[in-house]
XYZ file of N, CA, C and O in Angstrom:
556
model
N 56.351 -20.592 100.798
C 57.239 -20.018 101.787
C 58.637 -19.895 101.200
O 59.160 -20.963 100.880
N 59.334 -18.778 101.002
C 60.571 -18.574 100.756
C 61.772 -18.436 101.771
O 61.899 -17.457 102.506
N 62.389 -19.197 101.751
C 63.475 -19.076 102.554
C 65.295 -18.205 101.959
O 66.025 -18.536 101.025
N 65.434 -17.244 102.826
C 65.801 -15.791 102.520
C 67.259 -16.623 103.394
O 67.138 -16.916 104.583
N 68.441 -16.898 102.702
C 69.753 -16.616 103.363
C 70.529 -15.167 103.204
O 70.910 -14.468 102.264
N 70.548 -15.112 104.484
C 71.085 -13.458 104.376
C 72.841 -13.644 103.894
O 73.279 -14.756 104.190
N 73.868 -12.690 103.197
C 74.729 -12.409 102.685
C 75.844 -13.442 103.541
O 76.683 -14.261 103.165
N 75.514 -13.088 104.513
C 76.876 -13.281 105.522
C 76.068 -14.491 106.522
O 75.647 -14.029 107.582
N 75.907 -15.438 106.376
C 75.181 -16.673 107.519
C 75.694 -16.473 108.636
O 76.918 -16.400 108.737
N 74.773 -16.325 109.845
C 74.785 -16.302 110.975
C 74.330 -17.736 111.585
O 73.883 -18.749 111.047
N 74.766 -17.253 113.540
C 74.526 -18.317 113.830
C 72.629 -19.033 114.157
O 72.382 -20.234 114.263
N 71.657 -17.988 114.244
C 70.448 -18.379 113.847
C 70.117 -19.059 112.048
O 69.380 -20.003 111.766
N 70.622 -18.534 111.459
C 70.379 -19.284 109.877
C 71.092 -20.508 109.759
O 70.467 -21.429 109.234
N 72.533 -20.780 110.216
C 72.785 -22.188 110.754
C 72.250 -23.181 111.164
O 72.255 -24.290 110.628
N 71.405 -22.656 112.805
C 70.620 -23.647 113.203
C 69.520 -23.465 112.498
O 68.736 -24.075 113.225
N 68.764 -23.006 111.460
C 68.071 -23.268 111.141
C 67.783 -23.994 109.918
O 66.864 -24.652 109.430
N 69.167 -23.527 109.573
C 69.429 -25.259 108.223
C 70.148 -26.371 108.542
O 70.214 -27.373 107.830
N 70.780 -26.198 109.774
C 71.115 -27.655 109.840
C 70.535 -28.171 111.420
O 71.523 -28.577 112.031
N 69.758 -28.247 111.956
C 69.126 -28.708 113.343
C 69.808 -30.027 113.780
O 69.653 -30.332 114.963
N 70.407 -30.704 113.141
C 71.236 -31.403 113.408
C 72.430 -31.302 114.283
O 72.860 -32.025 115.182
N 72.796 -30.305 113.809
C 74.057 -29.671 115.057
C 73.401 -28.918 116.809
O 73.898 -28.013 117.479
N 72.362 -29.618 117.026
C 71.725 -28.927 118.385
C 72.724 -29.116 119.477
O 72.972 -28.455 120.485
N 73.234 -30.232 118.971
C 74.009 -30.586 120.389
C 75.447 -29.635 120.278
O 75.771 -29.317 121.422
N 75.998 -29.320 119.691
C 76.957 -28.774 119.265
C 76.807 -26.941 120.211
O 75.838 -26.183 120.159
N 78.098 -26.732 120.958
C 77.491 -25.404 121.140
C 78.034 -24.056 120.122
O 78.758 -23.928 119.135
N 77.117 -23.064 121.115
C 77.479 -21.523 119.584
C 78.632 -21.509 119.548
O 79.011 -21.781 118.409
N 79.880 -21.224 120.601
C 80.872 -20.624 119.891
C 81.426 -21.359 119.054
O 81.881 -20.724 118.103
N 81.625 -22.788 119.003
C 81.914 -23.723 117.959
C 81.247 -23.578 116.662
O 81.856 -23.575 115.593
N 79.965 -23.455 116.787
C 79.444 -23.162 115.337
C 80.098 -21.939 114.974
O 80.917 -21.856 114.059
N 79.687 -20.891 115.781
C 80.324 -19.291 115.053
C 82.359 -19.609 114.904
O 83.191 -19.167 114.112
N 82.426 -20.218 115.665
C 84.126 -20.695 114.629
C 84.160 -21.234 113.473
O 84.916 -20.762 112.623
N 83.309 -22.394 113.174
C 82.775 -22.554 111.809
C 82.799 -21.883 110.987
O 83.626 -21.790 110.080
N 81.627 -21.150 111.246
C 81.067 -20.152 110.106
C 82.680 -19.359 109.708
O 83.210 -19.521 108.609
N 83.225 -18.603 110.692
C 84.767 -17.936 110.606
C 85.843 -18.376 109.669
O 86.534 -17.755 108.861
N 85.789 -19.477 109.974
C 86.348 -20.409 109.237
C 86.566 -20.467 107.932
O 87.508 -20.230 107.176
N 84.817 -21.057 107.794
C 83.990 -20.947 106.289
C 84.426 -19.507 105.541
O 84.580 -19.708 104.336
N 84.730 -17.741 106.026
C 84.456 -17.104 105.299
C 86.185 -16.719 105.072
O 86.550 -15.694 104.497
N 87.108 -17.726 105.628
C 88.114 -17.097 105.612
C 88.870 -18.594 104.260
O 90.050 -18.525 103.915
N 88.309 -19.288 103.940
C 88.293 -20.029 102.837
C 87.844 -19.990 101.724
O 88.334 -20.508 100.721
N 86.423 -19.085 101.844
C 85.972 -19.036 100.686
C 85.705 -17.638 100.345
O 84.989 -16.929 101.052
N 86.327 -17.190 99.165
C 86.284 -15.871 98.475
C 85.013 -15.329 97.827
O 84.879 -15.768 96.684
N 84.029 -14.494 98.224
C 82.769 -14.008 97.923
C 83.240 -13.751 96.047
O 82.514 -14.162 95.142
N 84.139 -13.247 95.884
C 84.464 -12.971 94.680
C 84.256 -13.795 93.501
O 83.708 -13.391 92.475
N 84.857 -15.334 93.742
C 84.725 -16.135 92.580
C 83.150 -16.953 92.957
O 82.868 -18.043 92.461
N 82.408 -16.352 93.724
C 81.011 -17.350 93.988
C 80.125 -15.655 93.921
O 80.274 -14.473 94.228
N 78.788 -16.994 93.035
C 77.783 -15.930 92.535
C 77.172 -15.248 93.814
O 77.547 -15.928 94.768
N 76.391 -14.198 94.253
C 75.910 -14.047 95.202
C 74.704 -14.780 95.537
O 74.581 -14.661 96.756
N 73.849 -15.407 95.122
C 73.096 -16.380 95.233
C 73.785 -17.497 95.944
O 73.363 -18.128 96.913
N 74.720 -17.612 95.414
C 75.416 -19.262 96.547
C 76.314 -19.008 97.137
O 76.677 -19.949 97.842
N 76.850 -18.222 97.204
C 77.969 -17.406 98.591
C 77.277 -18.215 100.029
O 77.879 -19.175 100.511
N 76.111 -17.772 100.572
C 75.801 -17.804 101.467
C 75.892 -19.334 102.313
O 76.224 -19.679 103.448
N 75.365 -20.067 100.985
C 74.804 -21.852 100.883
C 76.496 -22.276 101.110
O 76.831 -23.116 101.945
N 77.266 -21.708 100.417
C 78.341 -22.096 100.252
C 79.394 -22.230 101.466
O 80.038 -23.231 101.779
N 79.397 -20.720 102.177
C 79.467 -20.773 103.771
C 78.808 -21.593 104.521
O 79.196 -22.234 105.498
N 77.941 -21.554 104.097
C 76.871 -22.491 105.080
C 77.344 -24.220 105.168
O 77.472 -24.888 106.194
N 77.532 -24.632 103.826
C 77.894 -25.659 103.633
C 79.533 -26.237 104.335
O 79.716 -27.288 104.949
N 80.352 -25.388 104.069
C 81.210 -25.405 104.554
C 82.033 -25.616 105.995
O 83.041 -26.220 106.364
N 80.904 -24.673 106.652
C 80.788 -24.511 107.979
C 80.274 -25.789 109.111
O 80.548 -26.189 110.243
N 79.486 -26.061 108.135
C 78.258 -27.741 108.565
C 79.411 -28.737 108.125
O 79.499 -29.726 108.852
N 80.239 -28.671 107.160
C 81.312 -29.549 107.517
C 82.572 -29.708 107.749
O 83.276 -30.669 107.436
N 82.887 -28.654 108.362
C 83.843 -28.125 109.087
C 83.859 -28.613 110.662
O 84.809 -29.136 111.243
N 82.383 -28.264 111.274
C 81.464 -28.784 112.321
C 81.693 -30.040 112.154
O 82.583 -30.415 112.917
N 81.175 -31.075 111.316
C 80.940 -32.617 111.092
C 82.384 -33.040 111.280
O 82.444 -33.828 112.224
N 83.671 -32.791 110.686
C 84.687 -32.993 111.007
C 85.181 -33.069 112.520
O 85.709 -34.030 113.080
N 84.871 -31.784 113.054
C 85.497 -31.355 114.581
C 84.217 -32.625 115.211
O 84.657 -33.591 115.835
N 83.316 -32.551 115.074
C 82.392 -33.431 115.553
C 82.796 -35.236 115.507
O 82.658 -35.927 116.517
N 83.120 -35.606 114.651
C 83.530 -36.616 114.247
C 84.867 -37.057 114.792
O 84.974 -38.214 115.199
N 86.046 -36.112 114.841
C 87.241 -36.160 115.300
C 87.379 -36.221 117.057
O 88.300 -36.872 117.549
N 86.445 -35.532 117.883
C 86.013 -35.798 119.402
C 85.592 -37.505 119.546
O 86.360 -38.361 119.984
N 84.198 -37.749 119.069
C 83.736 -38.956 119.016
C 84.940 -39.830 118.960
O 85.053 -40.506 119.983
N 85.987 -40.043 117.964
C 86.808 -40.956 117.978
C 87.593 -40.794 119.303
O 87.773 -41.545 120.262
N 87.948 -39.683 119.037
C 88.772 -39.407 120.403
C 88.258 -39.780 122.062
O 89.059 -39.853 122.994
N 86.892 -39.974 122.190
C 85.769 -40.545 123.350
C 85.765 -41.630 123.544
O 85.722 -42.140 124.664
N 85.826 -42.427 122.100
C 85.722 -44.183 121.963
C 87.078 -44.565 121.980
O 87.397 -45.248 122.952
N 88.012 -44.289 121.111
C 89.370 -45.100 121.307
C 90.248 -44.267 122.014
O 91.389 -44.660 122.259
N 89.827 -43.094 122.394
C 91.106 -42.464 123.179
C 92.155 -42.046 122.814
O 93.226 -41.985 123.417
N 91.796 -41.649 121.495
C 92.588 -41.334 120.561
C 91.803 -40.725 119.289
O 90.599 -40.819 119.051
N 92.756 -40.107 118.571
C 92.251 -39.073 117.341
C 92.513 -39.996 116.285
O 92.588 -41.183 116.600
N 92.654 -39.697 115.178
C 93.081 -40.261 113.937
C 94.208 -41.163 113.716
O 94.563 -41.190 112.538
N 94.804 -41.833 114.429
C 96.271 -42.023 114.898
C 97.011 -42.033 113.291
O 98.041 -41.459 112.935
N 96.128 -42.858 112.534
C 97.065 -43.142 111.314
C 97.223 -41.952 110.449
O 97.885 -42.202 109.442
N 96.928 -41.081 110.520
C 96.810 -39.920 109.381
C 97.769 -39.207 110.198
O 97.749 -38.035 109.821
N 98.625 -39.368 111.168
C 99.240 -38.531 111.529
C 100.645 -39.210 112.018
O 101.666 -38.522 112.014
N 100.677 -40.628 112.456
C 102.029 -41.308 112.969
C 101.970 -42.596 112.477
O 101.147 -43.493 112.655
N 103.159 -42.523 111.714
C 103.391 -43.862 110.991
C 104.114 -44.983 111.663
O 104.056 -46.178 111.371
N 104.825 -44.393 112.636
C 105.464 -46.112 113.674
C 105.278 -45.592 114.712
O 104.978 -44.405 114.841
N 105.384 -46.170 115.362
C 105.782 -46.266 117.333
C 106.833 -47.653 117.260
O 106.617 -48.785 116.828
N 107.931 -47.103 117.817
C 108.648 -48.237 118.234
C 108.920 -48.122 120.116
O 109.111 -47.087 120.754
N 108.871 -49.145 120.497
C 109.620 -49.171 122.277
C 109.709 -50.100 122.328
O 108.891 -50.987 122.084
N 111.237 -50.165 122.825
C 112.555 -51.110 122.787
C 112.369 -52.024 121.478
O 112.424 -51.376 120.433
N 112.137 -53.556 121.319
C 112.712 -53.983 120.198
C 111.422 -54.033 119.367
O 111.405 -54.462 118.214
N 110.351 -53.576 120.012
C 108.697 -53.487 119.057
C 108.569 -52.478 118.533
O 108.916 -51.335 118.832
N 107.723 -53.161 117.197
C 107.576 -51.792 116.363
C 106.267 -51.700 116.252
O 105.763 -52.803 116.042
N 105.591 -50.923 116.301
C 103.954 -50.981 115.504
C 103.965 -49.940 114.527
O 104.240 -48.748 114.667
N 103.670 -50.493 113.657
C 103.079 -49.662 112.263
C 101.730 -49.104 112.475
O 101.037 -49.358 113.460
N 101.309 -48.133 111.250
C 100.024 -47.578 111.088
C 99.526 -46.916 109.911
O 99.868 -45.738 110.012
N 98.696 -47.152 108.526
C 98.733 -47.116 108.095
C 97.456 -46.322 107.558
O 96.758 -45.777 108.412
N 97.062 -46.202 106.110
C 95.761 -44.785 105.909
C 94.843 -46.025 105.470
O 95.108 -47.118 104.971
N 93.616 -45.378 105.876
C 92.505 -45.976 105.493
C 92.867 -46.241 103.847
O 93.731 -45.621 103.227
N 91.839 -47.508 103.194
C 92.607 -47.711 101.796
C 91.629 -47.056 101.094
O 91.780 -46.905 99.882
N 90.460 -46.559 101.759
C 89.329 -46.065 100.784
C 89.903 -44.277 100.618
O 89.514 -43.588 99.675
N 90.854 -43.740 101.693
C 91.305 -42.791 101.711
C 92.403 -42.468 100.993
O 92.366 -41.340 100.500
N 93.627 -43.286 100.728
C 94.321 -43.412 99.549
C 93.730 -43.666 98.537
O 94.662 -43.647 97.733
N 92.438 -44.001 97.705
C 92.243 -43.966 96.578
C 91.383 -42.570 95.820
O 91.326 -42.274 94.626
N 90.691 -41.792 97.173
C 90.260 -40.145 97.038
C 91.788 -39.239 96.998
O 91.920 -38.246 96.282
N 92.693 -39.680 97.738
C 93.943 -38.863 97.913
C 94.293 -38.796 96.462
O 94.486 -37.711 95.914
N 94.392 -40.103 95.736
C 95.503 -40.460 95.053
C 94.408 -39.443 93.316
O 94.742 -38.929 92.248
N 93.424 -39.631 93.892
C 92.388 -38.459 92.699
C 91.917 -37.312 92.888
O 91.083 -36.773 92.161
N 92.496 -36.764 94.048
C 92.219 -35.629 94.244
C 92.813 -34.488 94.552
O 93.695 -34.738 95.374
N 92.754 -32.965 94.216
C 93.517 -32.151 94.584
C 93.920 -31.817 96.193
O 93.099 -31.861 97.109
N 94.861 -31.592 96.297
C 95.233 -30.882 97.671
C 94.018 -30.482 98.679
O 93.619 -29.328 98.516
N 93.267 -31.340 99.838
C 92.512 -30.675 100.679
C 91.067 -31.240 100.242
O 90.146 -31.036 101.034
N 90.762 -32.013 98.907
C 90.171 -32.247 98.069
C 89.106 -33.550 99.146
O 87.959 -33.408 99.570
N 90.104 -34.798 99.313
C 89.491 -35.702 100.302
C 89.143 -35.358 101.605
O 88.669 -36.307 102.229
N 89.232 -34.184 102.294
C 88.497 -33.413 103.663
C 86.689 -33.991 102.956
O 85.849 -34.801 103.348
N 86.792 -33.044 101.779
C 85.519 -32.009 101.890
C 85.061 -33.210 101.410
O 83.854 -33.087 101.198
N 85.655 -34.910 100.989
C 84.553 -35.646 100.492
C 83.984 -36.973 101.961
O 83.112 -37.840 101.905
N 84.861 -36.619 103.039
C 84.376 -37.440 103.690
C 83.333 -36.772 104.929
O 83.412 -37.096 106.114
N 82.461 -35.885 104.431
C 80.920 -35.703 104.803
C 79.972 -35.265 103.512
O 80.496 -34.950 102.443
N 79.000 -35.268 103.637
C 77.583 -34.722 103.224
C 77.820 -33.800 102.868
O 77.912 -33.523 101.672
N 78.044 -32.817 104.065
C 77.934 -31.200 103.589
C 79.423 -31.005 103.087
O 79.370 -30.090 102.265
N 80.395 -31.337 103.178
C 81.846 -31.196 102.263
C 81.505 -31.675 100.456
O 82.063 -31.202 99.466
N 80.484 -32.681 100.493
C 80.643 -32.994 98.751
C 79.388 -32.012 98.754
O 79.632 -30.979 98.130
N 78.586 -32.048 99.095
C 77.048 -30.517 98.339
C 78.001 -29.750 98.240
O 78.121 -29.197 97.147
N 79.014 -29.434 99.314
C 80.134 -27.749 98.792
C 79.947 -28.160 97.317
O 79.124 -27.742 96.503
N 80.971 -29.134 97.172
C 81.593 -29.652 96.056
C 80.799 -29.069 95.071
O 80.999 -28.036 94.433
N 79.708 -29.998 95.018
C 78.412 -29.501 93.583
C 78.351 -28.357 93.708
O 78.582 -27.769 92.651
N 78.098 -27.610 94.693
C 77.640 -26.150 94.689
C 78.729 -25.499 93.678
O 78.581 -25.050 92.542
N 80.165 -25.639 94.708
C 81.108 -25.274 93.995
C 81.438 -25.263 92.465
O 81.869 -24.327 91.791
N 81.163 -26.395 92.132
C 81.169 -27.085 90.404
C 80.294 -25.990 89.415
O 80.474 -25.827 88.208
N 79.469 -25.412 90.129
C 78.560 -24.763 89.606
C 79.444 -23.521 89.329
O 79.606 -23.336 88.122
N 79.968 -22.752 90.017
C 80.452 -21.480 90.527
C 81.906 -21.527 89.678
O 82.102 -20.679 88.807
N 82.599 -22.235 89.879
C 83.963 -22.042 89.886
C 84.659 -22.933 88.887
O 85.708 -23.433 89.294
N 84.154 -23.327 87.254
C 84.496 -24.089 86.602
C 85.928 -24.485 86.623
O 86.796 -23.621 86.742
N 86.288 -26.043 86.488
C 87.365 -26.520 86.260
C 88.821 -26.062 85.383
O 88.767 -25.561 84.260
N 89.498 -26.205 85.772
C 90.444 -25.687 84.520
C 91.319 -26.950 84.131
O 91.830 -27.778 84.885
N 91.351 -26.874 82.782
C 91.503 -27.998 82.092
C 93.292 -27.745 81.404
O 93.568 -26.575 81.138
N 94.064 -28.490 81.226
C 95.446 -28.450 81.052
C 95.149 -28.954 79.772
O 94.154 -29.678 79.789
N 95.884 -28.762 78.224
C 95.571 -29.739 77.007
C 97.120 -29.294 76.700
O 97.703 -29.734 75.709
């Protein structure tokens, strides 16, 4: 059985590679996908992995927005530390600080670099990518 990704991933070829996102509804996925094609340039990716590549992208683009609610359900709150470093009222201060496993991807990685490694489908980009879009090396 061959499985055929068409050029441009839709929202049936989505759910059908990632069934995982059931709960998730369409227009959120089809923002995804939108997303996905307005990041990644068909140009520097072979046409063979264009598609995977959207695809991939999109699934963790999704996993993010997915992930970022959940917190927001349980603590009632979003990310707090990645975004506000004190709260003070009157003579109290509270600090807030980055995950430390997240400063050590930051501190090795390019710009935007630690998004795509904290899911599944953000590091497969990665490999996919590695494939497509060789490194450029400074000497």
């Amino acid at each position: 059985m061959t499985i055929v990704v068409p050029l441009t991933p839709d929202l049936p070829t989505f759910r059908q590679w990632f069934p995982e996102f059931s709960t998730v509804d369409d227009p959120s996925i089809i923002q995804s996908l939108y997303v996905a094609t307005l990041w990644i340039d068909p140009a520097m990716w072979s046409k063979k992995d264009y598609p995977m590549a959207v695809l991939y992208w999109a699934a963790h683009w999704a996993q993010l927005v997915q992930n970022q609610l959940a917190t927001m359900e349980i603590a009632g709150t979003g990310s707090t530390d990645i975004f506000l470093r004190q709260i003070r009222i009157g003579e109290r201060t509270l600090g807030f600080a980055s995950r430390q496993g997240q400063k050590e991807v930051e501190a090795m990685a390019a710009p935007g670099e630690s998004l795509l490694s904290q899911t599944i489908y953000g590091q497969l980009f990665i490999q996919l990518r590695a494939r497509n879009i060789p490194s450029v090396m400074v000497v």
